[in-house]
PDB file of C-alpha atoms in Angstrom:
ATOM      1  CA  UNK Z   8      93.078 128.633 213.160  1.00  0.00           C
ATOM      2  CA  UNK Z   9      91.186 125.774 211.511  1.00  0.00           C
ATOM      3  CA  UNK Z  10      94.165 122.721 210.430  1.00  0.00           C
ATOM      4  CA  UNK Z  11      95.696 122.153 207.487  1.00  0.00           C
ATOM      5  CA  UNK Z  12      94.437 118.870 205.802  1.00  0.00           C
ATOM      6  CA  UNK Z  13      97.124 117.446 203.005  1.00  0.00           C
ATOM      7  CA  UNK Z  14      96.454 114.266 201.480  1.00  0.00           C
ATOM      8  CA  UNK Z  15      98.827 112.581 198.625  1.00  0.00           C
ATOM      9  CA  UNK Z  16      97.401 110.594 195.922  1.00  0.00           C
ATOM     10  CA  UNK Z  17      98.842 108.633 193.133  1.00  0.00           C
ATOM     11  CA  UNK Z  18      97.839 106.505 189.985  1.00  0.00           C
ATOM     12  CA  UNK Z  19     100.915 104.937 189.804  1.00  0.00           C
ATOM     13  CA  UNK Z  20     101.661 102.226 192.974  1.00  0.00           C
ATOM     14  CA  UNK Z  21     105.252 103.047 194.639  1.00  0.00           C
ATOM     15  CA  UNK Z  22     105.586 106.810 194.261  1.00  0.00           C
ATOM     16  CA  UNK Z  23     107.067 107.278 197.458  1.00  0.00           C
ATOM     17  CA  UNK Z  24     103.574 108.814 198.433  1.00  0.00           C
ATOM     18  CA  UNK Z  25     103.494 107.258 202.613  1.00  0.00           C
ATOM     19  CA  UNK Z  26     107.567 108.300 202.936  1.00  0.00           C
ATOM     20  CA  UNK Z  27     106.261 112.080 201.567  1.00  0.00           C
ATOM     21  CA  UNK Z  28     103.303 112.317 203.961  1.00  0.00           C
ATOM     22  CA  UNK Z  29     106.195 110.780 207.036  1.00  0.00           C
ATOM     23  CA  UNK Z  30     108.651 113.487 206.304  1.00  0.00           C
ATOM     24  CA  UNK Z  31     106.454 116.372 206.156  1.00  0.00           C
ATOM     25  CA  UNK Z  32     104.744 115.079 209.407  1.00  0.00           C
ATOM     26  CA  UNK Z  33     108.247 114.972 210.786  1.00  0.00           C
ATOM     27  CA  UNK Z  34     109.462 118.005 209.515  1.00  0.00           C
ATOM     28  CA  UNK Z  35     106.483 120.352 210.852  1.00  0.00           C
ATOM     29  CA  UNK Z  36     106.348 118.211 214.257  1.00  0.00           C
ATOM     30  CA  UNK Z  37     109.771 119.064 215.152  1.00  0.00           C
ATOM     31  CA  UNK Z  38     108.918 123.061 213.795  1.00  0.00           C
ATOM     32  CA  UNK Z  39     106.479 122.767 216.942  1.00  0.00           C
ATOM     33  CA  UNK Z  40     102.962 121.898 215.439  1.00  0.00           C
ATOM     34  CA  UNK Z  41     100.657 119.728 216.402  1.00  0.00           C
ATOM     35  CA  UNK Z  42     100.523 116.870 213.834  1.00  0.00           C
ATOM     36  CA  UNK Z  43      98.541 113.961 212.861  1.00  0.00           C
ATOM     37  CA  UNK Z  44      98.373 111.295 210.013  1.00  0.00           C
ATOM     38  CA  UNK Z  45      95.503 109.490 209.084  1.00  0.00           C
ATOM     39  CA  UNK Z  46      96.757 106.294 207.500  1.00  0.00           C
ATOM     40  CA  UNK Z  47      93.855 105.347 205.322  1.00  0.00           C
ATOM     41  CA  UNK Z  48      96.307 102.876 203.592  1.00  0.00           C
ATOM     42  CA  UNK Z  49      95.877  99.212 204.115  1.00  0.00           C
ATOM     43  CA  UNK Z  50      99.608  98.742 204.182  1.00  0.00           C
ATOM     44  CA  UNK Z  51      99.747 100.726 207.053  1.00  0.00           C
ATOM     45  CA  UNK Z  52     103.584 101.655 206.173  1.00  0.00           C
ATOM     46  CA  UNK Z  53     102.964 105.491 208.303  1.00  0.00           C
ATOM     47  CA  UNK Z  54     101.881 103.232 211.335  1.00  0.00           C
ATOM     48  CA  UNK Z  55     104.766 100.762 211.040  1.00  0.00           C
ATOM     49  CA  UNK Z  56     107.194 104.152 210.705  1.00  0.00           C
ATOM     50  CA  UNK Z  57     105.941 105.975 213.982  1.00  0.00           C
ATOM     51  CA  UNK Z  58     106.044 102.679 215.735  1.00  0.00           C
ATOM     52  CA  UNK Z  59     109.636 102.613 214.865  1.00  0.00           C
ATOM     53  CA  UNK Z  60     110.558 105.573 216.300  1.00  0.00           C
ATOM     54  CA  UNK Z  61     108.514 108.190 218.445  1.00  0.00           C
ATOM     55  CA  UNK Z  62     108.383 111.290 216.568  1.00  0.00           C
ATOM     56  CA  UNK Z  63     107.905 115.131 218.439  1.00  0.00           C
ATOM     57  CA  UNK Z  64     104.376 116.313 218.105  1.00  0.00           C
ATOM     58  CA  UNK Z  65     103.072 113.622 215.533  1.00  0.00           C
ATOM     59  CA  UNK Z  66      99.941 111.101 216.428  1.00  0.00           C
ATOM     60  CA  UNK Z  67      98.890 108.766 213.562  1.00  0.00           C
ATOM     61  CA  UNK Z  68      95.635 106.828 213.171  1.00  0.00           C
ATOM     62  CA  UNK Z  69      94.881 103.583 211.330  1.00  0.00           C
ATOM     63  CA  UNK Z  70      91.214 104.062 209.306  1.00  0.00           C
ATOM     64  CA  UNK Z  71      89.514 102.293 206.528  1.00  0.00           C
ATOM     65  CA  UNK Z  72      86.133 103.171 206.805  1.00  0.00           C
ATOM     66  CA  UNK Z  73      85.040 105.184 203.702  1.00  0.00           C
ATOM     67  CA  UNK Z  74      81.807 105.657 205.110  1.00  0.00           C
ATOM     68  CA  UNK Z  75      82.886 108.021 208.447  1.00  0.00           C
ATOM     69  CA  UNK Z  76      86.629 109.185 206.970  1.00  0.00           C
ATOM     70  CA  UNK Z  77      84.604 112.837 206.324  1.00  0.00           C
ATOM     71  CA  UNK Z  78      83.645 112.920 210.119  1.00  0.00           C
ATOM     72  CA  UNK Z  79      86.399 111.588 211.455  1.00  0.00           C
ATOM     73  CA  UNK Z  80      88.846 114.609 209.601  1.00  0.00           C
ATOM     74  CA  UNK Z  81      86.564 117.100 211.030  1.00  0.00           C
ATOM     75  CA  UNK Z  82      86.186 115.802 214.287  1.00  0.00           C
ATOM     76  CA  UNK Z  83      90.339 116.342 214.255  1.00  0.00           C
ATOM     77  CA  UNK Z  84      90.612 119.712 213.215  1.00  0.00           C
ATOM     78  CA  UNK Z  85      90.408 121.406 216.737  1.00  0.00           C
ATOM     79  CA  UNK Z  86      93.045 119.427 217.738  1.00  0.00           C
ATOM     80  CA  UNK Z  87      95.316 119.358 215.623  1.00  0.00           C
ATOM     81  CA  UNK Z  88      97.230 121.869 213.096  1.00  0.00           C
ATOM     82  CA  UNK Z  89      97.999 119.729 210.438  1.00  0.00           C
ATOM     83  CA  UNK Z  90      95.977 116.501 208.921  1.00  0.00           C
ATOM     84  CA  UNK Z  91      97.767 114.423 206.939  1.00  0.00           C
ATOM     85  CA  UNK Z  92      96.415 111.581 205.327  1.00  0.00           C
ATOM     86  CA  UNK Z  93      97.767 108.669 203.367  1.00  0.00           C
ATOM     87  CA  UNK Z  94      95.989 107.738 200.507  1.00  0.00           C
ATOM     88  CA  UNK Z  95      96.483 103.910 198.689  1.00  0.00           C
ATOM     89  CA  UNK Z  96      95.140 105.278 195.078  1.00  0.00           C
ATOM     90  CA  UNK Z  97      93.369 108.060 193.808  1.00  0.00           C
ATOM     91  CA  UNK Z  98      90.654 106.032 192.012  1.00  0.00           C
ATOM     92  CA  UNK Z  99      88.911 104.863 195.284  1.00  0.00           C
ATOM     93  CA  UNK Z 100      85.809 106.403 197.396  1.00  0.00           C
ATOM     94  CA  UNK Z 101      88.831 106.820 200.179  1.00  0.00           C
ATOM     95  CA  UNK Z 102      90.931 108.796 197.962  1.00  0.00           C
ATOM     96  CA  UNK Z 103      88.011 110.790 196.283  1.00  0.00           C
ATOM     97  CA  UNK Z 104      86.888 111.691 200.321  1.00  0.00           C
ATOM     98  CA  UNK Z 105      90.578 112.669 200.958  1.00  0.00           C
ATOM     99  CA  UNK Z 106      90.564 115.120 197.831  1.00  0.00           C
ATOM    100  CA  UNK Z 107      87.122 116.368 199.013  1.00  0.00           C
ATOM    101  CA  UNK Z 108      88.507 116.924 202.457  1.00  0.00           C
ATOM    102  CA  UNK Z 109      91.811 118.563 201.463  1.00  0.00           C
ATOM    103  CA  UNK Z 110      93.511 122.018 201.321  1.00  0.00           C
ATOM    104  CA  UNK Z 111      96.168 120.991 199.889  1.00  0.00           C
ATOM    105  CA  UNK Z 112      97.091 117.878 197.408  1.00  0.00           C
ATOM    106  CA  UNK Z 113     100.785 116.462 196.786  1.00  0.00           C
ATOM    107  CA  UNK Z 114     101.432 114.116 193.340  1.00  0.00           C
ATOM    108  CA  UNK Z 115     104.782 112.602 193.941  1.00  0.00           C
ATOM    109  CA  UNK Z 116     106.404 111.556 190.373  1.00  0.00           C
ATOM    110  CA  UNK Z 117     109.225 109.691 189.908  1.00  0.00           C
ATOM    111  CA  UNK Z 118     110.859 110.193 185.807  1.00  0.00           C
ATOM    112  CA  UNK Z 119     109.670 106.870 184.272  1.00  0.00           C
ATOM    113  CA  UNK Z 120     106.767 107.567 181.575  1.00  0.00           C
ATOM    114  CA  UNK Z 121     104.689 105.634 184.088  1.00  0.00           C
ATOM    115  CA  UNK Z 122     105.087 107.780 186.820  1.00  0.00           C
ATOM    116  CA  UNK Z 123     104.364 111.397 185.121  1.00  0.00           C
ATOM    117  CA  UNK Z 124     101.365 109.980 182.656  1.00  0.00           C
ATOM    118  CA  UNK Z 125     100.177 108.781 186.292  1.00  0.00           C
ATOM    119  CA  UNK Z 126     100.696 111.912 188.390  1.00  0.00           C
ATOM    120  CA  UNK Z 127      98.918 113.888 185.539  1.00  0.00           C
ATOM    121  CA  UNK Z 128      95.806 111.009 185.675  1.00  0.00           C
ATOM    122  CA  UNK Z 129      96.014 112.610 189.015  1.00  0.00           C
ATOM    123  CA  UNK Z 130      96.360 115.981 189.174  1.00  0.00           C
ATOM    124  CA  UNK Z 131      93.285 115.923 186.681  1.00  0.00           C
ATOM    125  CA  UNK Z 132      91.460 113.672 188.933  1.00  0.00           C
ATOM    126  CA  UNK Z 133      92.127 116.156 191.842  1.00  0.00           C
ATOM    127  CA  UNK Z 134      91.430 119.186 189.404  1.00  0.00           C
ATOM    128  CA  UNK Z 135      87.824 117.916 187.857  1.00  0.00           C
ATOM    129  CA  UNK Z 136      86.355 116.600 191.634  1.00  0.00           C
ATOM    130  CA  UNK Z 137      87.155 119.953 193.774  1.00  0.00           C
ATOM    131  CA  UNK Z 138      86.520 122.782 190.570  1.00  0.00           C
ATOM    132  CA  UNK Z 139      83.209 123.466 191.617  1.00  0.00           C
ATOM    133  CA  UNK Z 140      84.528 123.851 195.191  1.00  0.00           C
ATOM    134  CA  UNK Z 141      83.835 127.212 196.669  1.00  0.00           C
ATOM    135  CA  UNK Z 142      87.708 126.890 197.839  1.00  0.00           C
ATOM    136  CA  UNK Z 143      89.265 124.607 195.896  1.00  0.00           C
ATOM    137  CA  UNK Z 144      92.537 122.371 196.959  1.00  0.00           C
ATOM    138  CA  UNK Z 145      95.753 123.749 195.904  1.00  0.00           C
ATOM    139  CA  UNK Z 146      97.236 120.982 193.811  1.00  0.00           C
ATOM    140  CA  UNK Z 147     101.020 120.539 193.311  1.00  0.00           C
ATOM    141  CA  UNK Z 148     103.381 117.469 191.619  1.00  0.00           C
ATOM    142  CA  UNK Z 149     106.369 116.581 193.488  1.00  0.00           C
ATOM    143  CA  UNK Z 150     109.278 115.232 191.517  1.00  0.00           C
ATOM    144  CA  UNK Z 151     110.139 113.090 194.192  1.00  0.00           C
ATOM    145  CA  UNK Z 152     112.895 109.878 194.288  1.00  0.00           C
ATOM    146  CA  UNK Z 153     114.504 111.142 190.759  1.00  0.00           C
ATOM    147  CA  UNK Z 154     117.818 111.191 189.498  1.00  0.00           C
ATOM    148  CA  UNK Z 155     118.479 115.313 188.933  1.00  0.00           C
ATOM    149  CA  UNK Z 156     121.509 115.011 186.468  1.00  0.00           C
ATOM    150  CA  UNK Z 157     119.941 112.430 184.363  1.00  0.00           C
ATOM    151  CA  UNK Z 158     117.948 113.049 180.594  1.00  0.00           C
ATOM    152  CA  UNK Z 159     115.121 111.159 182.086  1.00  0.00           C
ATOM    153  CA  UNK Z 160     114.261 113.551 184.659  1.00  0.00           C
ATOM    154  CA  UNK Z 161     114.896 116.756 182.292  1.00  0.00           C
ATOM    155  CA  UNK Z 162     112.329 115.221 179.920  1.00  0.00           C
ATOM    156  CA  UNK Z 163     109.919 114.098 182.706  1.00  0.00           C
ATOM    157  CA  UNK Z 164     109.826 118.057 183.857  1.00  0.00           C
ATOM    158  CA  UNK Z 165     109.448 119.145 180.781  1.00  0.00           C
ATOM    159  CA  UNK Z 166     106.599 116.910 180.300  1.00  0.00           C
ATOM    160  CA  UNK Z 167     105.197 118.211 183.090  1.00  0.00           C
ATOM    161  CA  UNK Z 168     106.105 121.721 182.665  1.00  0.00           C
ATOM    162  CA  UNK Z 169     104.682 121.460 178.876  1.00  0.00           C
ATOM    163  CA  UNK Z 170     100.899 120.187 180.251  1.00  0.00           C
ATOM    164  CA  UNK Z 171     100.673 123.249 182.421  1.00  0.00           C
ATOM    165  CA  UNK Z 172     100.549 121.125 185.757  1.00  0.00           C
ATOM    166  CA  UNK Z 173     101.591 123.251 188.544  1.00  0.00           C
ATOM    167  CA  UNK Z 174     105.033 121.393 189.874  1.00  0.00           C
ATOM    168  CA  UNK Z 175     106.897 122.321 192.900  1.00  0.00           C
ATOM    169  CA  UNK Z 176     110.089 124.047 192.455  1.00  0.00           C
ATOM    170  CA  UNK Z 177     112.171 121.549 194.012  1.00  0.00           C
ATOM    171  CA  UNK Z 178     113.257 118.006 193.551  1.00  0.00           C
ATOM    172  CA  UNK Z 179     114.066 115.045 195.998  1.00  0.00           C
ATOM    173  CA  UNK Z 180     116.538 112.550 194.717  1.00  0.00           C
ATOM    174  CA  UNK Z 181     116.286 108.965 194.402  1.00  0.00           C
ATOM    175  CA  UNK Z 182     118.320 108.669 197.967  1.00  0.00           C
ATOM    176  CA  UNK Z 183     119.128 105.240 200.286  1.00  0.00           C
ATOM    177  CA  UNK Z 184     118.390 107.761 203.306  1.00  0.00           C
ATOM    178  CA  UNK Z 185     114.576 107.453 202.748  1.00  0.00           C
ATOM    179  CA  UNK Z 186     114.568 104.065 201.911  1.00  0.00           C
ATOM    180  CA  UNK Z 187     116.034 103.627 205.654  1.00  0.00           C
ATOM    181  CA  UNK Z 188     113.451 105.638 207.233  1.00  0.00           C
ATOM    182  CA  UNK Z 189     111.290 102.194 207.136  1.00  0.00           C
ATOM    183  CA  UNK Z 190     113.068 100.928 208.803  1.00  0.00           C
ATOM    184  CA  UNK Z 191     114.385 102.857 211.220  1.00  0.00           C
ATOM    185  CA  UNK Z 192     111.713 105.417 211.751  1.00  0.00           C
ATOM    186  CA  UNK Z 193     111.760 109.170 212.736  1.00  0.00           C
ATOM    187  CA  UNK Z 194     113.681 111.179 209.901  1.00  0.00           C
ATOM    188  CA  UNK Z 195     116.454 110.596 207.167  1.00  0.00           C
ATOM    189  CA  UNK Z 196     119.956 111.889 207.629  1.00  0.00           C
ATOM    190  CA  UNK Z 197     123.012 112.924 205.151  1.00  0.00           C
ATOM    191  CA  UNK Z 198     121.939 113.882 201.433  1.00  0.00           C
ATOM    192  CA  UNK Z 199     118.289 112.620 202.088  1.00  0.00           C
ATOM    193  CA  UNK Z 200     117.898 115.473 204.949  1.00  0.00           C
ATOM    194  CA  UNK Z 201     119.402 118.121 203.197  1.00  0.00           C
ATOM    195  CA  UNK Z 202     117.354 117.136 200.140  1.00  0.00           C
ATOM    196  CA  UNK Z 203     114.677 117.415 202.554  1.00  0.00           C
ATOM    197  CA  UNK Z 204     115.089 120.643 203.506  1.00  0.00           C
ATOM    198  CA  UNK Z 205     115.317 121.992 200.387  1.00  0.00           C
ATOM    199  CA  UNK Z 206     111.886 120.592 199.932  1.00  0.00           C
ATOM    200  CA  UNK Z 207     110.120 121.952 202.749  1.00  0.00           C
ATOM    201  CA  UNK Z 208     111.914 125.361 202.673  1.00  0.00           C
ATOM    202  CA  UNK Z 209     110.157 125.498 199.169  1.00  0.00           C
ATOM    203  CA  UNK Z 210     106.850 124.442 200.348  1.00  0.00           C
ATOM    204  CA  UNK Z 211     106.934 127.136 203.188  1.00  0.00           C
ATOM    205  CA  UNK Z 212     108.386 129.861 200.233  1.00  0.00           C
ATOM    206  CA  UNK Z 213     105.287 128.712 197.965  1.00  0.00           C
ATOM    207  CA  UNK Z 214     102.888 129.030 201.197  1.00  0.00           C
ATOM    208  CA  UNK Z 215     101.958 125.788 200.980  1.00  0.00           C
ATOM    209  CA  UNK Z 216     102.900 124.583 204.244  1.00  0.00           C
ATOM    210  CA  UNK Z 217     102.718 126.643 207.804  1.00  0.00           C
ATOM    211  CA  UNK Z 218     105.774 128.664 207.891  1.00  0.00           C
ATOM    212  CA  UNK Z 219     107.102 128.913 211.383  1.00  0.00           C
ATOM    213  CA  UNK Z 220     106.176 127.344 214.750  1.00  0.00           C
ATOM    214  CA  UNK Z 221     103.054 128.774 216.945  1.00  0.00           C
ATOM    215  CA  UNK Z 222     104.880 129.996 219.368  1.00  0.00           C
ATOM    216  CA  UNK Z 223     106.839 132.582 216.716  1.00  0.00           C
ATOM    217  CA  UNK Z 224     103.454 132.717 215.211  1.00  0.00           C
ATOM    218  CA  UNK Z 225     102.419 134.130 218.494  1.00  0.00           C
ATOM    219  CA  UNK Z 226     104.917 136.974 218.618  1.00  0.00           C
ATOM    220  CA  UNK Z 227     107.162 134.884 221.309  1.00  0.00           C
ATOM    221  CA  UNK Z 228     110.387 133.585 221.253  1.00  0.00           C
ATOM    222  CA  UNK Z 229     111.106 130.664 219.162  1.00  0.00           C
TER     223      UNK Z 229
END
């Protein structure tokens, strides 16, 4: 099967979009697929984290030319199950190639005003470039580093909820075990990893994300 290509984008700068894109790489490495991330962020934070660490089945490469990005994804896609790339902004040609390029789009959101009134710039950024797409990008927010038993999150997903933006039905707290991930590398542990879980169990119920490894895939033993 062709890969998957996921790209995150963002309005809003420090949405926790690079440590999203790290742990799904993560996540669906150690599920046995082939992984890569295309870090088309000048930061380079998803190089820094897979030097830190050496992560099963996940390659990463550094590019910032706008002009080739298109070419390079699809030169990738027979080797690889999933793309992920790492986007600095959705309001630049790298970000608008990503969305063009893309199966699937994640918004992270944190619960400030800020973050949501940027995740929806977003999602109708993502919505408006791909509708005339002959398979358009499924395009999901992630309420991602929030506090669940706070009023600012309740109002932020209802906010969300009340603009008809397709959310996923999951959360991941605002958690120190991510935050260590920088440095450290590889995955979080504790309440970040279960919070983790919870995450990509939901993407895999919502069919967002492949489901098992290849080798189950394959009718074999896992």
């Amino acid at each position: 099967m062709m890969a998957q290509v996921i790209s995150t984008i963002q309005s809003k700068g420090g949405a926790c979009k690079s440590t999203m894109i790290q742990c799904i790489a993560a996540m669906l490495g150690k599920d046995g697929h082939n992984v890569i991330i295309v870090d088309t962020d000048k930061q380079a934070s998803c190089i820094a984290w897979a030097k830190a660490q050496d992560v099963e089945n996940v390659d990463t490469l550094p590019y910032l030319d706008e002009d080739t990005i298109l070419d390079v994804i699809e030169g990738l896609k027979d080797r690889y199950d999933v793309i992920l790339i790492d986007t600095a902004g959705f309001d630049s040609r790298m970000a608008s190639y990503a969305i063009q390029a893309s199966d699937l789009i994640l918004i992270p959101s944190g619960g400030s005003k800020d973050n949501v009134l940027g995740a929806a710039r977003s999602w109708k950024h993502a919505i408006d470039s791909t509708k005339n797409h002959k398979s358009p990008p499924k395009v999901r927010l992630v309420l991602w580093g929030v506090k669940r038993n706070s009023k600012v999150f309740e109002h932020a997903k209802q906010t969300i909820e009340a603009a008809n933006i397709p959310i996923v039905n999951t959360h991941v707290g605002n958690l120190v075990g991510f935050e260590s991930m920088s440095w450290n590398g590889g995955l979080p542990d504790r309440t970040a990893k279960i919070a983790l879980n919870d995450f990509m169990r939901q993407l895999k119920l919502d069919n967002l994300i492949p489901c098992m490894n290849r080798e189950v895939e394959n009718g074999q033993a896992a």
